[in-house]
GROMACS .gro file of C-alpha atoms in nm:
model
  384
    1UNK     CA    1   0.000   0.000   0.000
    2UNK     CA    2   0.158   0.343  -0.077
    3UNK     CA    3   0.185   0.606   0.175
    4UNK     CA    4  -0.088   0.815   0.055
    5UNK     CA    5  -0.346   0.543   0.014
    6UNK     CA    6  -0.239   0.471   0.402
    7UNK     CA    7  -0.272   0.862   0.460
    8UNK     CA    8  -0.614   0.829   0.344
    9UNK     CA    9  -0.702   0.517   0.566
   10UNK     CA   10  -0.553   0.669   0.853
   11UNK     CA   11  -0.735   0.974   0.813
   12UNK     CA   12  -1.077   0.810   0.757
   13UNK     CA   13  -1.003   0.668   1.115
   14UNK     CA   14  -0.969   0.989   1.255
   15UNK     CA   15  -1.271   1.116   1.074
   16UNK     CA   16  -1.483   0.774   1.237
   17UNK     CA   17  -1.347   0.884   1.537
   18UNK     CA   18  -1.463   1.194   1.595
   19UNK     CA   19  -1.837   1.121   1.460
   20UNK     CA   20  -1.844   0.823   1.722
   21UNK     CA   21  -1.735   1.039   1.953
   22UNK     CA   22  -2.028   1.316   1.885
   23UNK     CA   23  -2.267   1.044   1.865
   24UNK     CA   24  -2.164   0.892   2.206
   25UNK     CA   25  -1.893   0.618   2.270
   26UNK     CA   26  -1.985   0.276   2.335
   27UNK     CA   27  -2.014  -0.007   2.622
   28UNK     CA   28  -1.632  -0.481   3.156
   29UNK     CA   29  -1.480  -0.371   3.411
   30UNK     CA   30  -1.518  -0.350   3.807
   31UNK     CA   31  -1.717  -0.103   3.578
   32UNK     CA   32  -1.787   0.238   3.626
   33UNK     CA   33  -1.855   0.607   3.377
   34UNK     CA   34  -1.755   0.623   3.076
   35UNK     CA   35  -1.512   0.888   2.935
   36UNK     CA   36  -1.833   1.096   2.837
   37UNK     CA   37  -2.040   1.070   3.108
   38UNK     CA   38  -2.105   0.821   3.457
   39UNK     CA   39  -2.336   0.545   3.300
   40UNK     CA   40  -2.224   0.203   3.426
   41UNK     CA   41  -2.043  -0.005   3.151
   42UNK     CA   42  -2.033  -0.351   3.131
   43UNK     CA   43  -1.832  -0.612   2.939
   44UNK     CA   44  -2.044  -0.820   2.744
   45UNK     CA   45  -1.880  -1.183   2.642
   46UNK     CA   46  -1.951  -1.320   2.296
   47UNK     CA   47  -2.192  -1.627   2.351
   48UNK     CA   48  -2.067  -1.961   2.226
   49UNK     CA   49  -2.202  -2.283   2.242
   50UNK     CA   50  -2.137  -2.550   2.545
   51UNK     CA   51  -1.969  -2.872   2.538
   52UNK     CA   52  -2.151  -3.180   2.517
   53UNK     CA   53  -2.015  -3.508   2.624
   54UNK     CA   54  -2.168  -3.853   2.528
   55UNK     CA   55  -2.318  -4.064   2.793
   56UNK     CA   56  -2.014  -4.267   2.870
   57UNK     CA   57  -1.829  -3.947   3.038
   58UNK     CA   58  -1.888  -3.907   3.388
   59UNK     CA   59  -2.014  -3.592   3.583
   60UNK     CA   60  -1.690  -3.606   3.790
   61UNK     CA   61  -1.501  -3.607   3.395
   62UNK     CA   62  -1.755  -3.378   3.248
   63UNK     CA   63  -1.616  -3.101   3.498
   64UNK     CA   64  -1.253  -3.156   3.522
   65UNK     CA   65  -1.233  -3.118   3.140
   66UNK     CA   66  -1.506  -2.763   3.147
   67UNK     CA   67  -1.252  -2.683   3.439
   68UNK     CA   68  -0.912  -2.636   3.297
   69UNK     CA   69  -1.059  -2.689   2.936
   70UNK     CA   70  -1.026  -2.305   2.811
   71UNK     CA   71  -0.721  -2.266   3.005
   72UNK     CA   72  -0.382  -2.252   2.815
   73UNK     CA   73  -0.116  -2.476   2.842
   74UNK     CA   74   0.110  -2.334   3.126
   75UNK     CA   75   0.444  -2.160   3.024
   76UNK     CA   76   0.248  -2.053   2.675
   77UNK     CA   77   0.381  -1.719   2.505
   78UNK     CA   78   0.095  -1.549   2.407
   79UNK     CA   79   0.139  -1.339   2.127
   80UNK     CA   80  -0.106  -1.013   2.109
   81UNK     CA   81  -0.192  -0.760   1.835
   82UNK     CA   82  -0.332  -0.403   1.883
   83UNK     CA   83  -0.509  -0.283   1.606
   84UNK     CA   84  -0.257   0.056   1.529
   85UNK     CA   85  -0.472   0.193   1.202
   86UNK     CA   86  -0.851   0.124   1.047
   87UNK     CA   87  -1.123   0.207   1.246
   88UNK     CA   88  -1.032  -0.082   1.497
   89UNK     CA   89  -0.734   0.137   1.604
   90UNK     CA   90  -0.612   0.267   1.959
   91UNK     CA   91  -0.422   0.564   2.039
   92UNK     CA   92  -0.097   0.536   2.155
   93UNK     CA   93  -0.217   0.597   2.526
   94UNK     CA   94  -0.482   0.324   2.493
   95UNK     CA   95  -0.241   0.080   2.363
   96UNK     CA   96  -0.021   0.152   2.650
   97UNK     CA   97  -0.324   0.059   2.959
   98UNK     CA   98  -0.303  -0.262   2.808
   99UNK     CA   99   0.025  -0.333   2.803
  100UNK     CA  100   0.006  -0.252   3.185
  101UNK     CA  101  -0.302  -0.448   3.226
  102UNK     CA  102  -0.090  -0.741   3.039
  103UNK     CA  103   0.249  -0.651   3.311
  104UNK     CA  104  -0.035  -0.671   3.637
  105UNK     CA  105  -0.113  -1.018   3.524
  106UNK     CA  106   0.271  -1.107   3.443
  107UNK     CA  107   0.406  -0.934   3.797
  108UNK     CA  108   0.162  -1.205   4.039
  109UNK     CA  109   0.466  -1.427   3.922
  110UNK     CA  110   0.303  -1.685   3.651
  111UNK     CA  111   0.414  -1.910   3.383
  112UNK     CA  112   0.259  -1.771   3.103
  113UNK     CA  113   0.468  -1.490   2.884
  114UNK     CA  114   0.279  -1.227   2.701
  115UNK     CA  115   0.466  -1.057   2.336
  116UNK     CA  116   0.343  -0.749   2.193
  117UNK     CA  117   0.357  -0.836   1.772
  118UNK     CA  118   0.353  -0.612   1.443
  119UNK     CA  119   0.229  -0.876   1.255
  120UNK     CA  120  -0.153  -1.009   1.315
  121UNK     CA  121  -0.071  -1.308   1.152
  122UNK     CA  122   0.166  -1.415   1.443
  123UNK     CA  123  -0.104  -1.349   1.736
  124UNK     CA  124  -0.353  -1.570   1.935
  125UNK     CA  125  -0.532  -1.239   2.078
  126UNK     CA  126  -0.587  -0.973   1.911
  127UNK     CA  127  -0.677  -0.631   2.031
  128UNK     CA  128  -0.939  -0.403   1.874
  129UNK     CA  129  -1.054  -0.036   2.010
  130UNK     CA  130  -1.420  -0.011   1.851
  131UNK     CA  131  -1.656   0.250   2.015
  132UNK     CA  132  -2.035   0.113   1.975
  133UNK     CA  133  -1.990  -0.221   2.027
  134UNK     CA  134  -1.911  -0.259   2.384
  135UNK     CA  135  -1.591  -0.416   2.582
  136UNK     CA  136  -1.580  -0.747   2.602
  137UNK     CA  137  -1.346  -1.055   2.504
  138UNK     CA  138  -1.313  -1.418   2.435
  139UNK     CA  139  -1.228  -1.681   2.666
  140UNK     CA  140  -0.897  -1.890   2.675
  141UNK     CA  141  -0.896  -2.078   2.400
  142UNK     CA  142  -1.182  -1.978   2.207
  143UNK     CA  143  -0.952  -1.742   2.042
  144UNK     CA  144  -0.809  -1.998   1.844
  145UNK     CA  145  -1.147  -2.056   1.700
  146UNK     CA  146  -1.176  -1.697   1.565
  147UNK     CA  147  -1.045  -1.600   1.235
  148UNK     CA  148  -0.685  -1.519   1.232
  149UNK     CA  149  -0.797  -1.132   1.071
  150UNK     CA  150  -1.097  -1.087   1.332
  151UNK     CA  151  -1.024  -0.948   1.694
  152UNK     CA  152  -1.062  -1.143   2.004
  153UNK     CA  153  -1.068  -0.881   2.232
  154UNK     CA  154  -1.265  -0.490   2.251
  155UNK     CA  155  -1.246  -0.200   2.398
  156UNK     CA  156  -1.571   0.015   2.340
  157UNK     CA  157  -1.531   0.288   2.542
  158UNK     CA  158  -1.185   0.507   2.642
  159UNK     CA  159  -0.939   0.279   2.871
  160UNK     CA  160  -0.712   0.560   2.870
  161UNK     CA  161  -0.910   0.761   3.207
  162UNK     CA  162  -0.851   0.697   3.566
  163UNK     CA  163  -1.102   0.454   3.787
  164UNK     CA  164  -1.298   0.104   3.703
  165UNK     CA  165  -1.282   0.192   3.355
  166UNK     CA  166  -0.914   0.213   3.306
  167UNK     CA  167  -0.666  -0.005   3.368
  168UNK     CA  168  -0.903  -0.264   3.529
  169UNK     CA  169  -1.094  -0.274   3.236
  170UNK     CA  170  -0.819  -0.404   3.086
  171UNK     CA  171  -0.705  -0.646   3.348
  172UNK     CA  172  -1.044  -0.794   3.337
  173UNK     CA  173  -1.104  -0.825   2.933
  174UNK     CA  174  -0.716  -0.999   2.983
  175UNK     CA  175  -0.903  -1.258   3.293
  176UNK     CA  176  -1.105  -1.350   2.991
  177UNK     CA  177  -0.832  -1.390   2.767
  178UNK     CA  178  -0.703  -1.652   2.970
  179UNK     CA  179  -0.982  -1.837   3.074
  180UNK     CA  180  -1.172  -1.727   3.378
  181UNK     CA  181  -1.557  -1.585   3.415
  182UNK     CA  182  -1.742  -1.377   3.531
  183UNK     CA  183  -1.725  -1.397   3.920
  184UNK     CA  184  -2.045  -1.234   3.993
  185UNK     CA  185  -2.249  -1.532   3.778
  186UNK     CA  186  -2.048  -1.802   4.040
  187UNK     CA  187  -2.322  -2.075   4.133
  188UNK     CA  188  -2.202  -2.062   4.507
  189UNK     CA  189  -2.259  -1.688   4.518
  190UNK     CA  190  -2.595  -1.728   4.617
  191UNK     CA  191  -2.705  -1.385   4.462
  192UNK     CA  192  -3.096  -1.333   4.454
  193UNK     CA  193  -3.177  -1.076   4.146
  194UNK     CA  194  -3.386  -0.814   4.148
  195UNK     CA  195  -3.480  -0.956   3.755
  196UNK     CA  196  -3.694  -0.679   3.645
  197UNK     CA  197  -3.460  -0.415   3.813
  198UNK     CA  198  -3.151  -0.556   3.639
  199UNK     CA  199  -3.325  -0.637   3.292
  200UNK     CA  200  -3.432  -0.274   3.283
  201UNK     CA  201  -3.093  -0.120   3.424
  202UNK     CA  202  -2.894  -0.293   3.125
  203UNK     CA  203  -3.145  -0.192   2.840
  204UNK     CA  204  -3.081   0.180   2.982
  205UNK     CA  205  -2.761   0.205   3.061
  206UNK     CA  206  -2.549   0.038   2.770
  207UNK     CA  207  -2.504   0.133   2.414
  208UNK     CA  208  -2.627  -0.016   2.240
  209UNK     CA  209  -2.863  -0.120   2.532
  210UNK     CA  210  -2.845  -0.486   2.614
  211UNK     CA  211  -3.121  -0.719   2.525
  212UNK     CA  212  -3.326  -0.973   2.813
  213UNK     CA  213  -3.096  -1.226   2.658
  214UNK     CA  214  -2.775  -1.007   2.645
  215UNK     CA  215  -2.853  -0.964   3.039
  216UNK     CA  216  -2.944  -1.347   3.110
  217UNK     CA  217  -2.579  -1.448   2.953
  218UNK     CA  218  -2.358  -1.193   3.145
  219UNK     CA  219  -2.529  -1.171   3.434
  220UNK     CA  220  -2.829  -1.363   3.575
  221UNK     CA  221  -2.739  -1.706   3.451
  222UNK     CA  222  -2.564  -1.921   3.690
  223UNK     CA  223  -2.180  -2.085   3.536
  224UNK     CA  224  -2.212  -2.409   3.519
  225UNK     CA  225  -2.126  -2.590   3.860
  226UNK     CA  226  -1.872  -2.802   3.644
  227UNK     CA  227  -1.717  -2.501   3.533
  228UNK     CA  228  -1.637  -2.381   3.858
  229UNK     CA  229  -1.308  -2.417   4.023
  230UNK     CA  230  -1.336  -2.433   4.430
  231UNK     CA  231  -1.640  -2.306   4.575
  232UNK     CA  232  -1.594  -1.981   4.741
  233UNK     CA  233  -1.753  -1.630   4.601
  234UNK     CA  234  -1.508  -1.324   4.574
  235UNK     CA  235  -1.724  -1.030   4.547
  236UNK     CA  236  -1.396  -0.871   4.529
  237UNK     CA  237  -1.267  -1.006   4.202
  238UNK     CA  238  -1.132  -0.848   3.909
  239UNK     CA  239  -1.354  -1.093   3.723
  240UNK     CA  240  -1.693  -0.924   3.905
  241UNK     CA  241  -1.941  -0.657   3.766
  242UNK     CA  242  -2.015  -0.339   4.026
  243UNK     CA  243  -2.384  -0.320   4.090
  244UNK     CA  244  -2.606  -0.022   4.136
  245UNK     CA  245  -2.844  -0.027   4.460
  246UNK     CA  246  -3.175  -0.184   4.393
  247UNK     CA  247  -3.024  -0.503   4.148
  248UNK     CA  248  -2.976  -0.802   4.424
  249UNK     CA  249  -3.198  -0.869   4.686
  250UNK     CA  250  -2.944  -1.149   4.845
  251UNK     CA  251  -2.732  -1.110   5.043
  252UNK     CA  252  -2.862  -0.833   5.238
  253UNK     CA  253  -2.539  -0.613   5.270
  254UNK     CA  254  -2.541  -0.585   4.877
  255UNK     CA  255  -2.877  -0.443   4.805
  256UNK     CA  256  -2.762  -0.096   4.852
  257UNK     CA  257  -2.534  -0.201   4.585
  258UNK     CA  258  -2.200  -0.382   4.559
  259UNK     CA  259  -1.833  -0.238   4.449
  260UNK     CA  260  -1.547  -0.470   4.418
  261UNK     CA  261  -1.238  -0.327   4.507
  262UNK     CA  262  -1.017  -0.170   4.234
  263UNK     CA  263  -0.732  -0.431   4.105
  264UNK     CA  264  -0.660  -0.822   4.151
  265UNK     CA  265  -0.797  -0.930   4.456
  266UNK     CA  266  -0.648  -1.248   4.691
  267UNK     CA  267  -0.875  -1.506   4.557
  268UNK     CA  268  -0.736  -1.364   4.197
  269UNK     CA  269  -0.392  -1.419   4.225
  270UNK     CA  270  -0.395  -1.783   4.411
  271UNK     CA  271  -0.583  -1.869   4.141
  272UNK     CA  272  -0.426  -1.717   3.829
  273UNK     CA  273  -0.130  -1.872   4.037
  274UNK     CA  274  -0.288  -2.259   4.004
  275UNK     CA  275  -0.390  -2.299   3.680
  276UNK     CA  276  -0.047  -2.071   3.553
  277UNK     CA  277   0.267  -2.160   3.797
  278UNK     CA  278   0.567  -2.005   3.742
  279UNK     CA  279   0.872  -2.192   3.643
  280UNK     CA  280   1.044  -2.331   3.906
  281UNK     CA  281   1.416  -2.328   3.755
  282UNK     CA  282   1.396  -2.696   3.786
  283UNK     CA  283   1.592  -2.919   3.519
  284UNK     CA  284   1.328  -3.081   3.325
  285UNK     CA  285   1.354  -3.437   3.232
  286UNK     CA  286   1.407  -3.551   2.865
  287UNK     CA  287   1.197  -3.805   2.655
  288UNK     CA  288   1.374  -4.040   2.460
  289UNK     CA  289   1.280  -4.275   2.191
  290UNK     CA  290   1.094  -4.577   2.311
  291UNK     CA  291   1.149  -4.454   2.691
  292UNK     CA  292   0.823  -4.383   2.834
  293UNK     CA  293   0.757  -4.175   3.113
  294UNK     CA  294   0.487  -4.205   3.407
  295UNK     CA  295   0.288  -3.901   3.442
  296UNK     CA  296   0.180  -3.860   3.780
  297UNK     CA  297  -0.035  -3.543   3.800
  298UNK     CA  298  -0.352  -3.406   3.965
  299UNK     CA  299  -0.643  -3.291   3.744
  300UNK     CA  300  -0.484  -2.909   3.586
  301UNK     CA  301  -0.136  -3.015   3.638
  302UNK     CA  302   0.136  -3.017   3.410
  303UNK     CA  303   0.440  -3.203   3.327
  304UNK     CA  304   0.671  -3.091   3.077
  305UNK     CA  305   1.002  -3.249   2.909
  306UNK     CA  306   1.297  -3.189   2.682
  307UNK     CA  307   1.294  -3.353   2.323
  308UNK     CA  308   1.629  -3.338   2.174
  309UNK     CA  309   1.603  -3.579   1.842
  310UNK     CA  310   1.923  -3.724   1.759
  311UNK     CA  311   1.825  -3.730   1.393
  312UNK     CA  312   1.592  -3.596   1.147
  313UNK     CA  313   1.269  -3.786   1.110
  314UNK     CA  314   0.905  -3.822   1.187
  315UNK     CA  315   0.842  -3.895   1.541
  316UNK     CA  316   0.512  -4.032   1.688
  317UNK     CA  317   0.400  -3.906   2.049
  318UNK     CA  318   0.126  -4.061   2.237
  319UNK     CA  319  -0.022  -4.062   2.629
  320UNK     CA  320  -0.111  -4.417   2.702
  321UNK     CA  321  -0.409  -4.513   3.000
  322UNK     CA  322  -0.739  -4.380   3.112
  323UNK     CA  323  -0.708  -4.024   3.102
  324UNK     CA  324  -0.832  -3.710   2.966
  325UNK     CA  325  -0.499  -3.499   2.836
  326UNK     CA  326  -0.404  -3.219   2.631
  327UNK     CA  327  -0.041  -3.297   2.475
  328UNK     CA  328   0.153  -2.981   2.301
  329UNK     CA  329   0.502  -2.993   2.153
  330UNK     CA  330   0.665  -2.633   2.083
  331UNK     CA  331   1.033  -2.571   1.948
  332UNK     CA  332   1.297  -2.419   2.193
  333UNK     CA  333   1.398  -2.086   1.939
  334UNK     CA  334   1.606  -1.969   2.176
  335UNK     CA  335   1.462  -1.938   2.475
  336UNK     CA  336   1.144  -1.868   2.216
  337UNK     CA  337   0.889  -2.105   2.236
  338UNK     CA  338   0.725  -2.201   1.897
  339UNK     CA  339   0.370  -2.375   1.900
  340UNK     CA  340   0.487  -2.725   1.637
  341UNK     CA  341   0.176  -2.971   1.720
  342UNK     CA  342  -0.024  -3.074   1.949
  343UNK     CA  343  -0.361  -3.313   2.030
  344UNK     CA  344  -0.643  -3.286   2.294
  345UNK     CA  345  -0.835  -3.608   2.416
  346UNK     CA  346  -1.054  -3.517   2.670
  347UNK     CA  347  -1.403  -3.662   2.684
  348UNK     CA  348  -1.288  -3.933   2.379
  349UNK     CA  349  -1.259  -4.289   2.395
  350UNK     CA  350  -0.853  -4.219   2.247
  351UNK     CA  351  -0.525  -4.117   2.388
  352UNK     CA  352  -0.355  -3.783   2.297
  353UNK     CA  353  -0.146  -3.836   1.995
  354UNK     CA  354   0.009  -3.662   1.732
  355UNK     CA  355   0.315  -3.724   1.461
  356UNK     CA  356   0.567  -3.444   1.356
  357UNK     CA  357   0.917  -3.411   1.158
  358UNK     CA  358   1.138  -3.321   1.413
  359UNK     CA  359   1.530  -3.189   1.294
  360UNK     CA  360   1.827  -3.296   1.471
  361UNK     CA  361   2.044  -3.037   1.628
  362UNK     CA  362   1.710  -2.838   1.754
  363UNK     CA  363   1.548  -2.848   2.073
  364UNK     CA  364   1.176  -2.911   2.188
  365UNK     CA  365   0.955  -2.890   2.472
  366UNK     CA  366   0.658  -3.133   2.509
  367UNK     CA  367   0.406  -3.019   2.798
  368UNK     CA  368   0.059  -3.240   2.839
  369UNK     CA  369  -0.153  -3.117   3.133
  370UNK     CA  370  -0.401  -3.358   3.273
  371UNK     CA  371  -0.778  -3.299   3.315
  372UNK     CA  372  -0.913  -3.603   3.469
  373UNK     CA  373  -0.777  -3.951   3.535
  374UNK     CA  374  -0.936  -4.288   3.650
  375UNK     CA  375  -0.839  -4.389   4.040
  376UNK     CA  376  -0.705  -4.733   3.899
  377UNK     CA  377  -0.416  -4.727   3.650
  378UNK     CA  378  -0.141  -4.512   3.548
  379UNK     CA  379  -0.089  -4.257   3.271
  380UNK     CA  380   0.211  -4.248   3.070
  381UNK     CA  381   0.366  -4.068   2.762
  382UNK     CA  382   0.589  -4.262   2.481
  383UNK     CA  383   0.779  -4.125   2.190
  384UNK     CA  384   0.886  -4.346   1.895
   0.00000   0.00000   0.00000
């Protein structure tokens, strides 16, 4: 493209920009004003369909797999993508409150790593700035079901303003991005809605105003239980709407209204923590041809090992016994982990398995995390 057709784009932008911005900006945060006036905005998740699982898997397998199934494979460099031109773009400040939303969920001292890209092509998340169409994000994974030119993630409103809709906006639409819900729709919270109050409070207050159903699927519908990890509430969570007085009826000291307290709370960080641990600095132990190696793990564990193939050739991995598993191989590109292949089995009748060309003189890292295992028998991985 030559510099003045990119002029041209770039000034169309602008010229978006500033109608939106007569018009009135768009609509999750902790979630307070906007940077036009002080209506409540909310983050509105993009509904997708639920798992089903055939008869033959269990409750108790059903929910270890919805559990950790959205989460990424610990010690994953995710690679994000801020829209810098088109009318998806954010301004240079904008694009900055998420990079420090991106450093408060790095500095709790977790295994994932999070790169900045130029190119969209090279991103699992990617970042758009859209007034009008609300904040809001997909979850984990899900983002690898989204087309690779499409964003995963919005900001409808100005991040770049002190309070709730700031920087935690951003933490929060990151939560998403790696897997965890909204708090406030927690089965063991034992909210009681004021329906008609909260139905009417959304269609008001957002723009564009939320539908009956827009409001059952971010707010009033319970998570499923099998989604849930632990069973405590944190009203204080990063992950939890603020609520005007008048919207819950139980419990009683949060019908005058409810306001989580800005930033990560306790409950965030142990559990960011769990399902993300930070490398240990521990020598990991390398899988050889025809060696196999016992995987003793809990359900969201991980065990990871070194592949160093001693010459060029296809390779075939597998997991052997009764267990639900995702297995991922990456490439070791100096200290640069590369996503080569990988397999999920969880809620099949099959083991995790996958084969790849590997080259001798490189380096590899295979990581399989365990969702649910049988009480009797043991889980293994084998390379050949």
């Amino acid at each position: 493209m030559g510099e003045k057709s990119s002029a041209r784009l770039d000034a169309l932008a602008a010229r978006l920009d500033e109608i939106e911005a007569r018009l009135g900006a768009g609509s999750c945060a902790h979630d307070g004003g906007d940077d036009a006036d002080d209506r409540p905005r909310y983050c509105s998740v993009p509904q997708r369909p639920t798992r089903d699982f055939g008869p033959d898997v269990t409750a108790d397998r059903a929910a270890a797999i919805l559990t950790t199934g959205k989460k990424w494979v610990n010690k994953t460099e995710l690679h994000y993508y801020m829209f810098d031109s088109g009318p998806l773009r954010g301004d240079s400040t904008q694009r900055q409150v998420v990079r420090n939303a991106f450093k408060v969920w790095k500095d709790v001292g977790i295994g994932l790593t999070f790169t900045e890209v130029d190119e969209i092509s090279e991103s699992e998340v990617r970042i758009g700035f859209r007034r009008g169409q609300g904040s809001w994000s997909t979850v984990g994974t899900d983002a690898l079901n989204v087309g690779q030119q499409e964003r995963t993630m919005n900001f409808g409103w100005n991040i770049a303003v002190p309070g709730p809709n700031g920087l935690d906006t951003a933490v929060h639409e990151i939560g998403h991005a790696l897997g965890f819900q909204h708090e406030h729709q927690n089965p063991n919270a034992g909210i009681v809605w004021n329906r008609e109050a909260v139905y009417d409070h959304f269609a008001r207050t957002q723009d564009p105003p939320w539908s009956r159903d827009q409001t059952d699927f971010n707010i009033l519908d319970k998570i499923d239980t099998r989604t849930v990890d632990g069973s405590s509430w944190d009203p204080d969570s990063i992950m939890h709407y603020s609520f005007d007085r008048g919207l819950i009826r139980e419990p009683e000291r949060f019908r005058d209204g409810l306001t989580p307290r800005p930033g990560l709370s306790q409950a965030d960080t142990d559990v960011v923590r769990r399902f993300y641990p930070a490398d240990d600095g521990a020598a990991l132990p390398e899988l050889k041809p025809w060696h196999s190696k016992v995987l003793s793990l809990e359900p969201a564990e991980q065990k990871d090992f070194i592949v160093e193939p001693t010459e060029t050739r296809n390779y075939d991995f597998r997991t052997f016994g009764q267990a639900d598993t995702v297995m991922v191989l990456f490439e070791d590109d100096n200290g640069r982990f590369r996503y080569v292949q990988g397999d999920d089995d969880s809620g099949y009748d099959r083991n995790a398995s996958f084969q790849v060309r590997l080259f001798r003189g490189r380096k590899y890292q295979l990581r399989i995390r365990l969702y649910f295992k049988y009480s009797s028998g043991s889980t293994a991985v084998l390379m050949w």
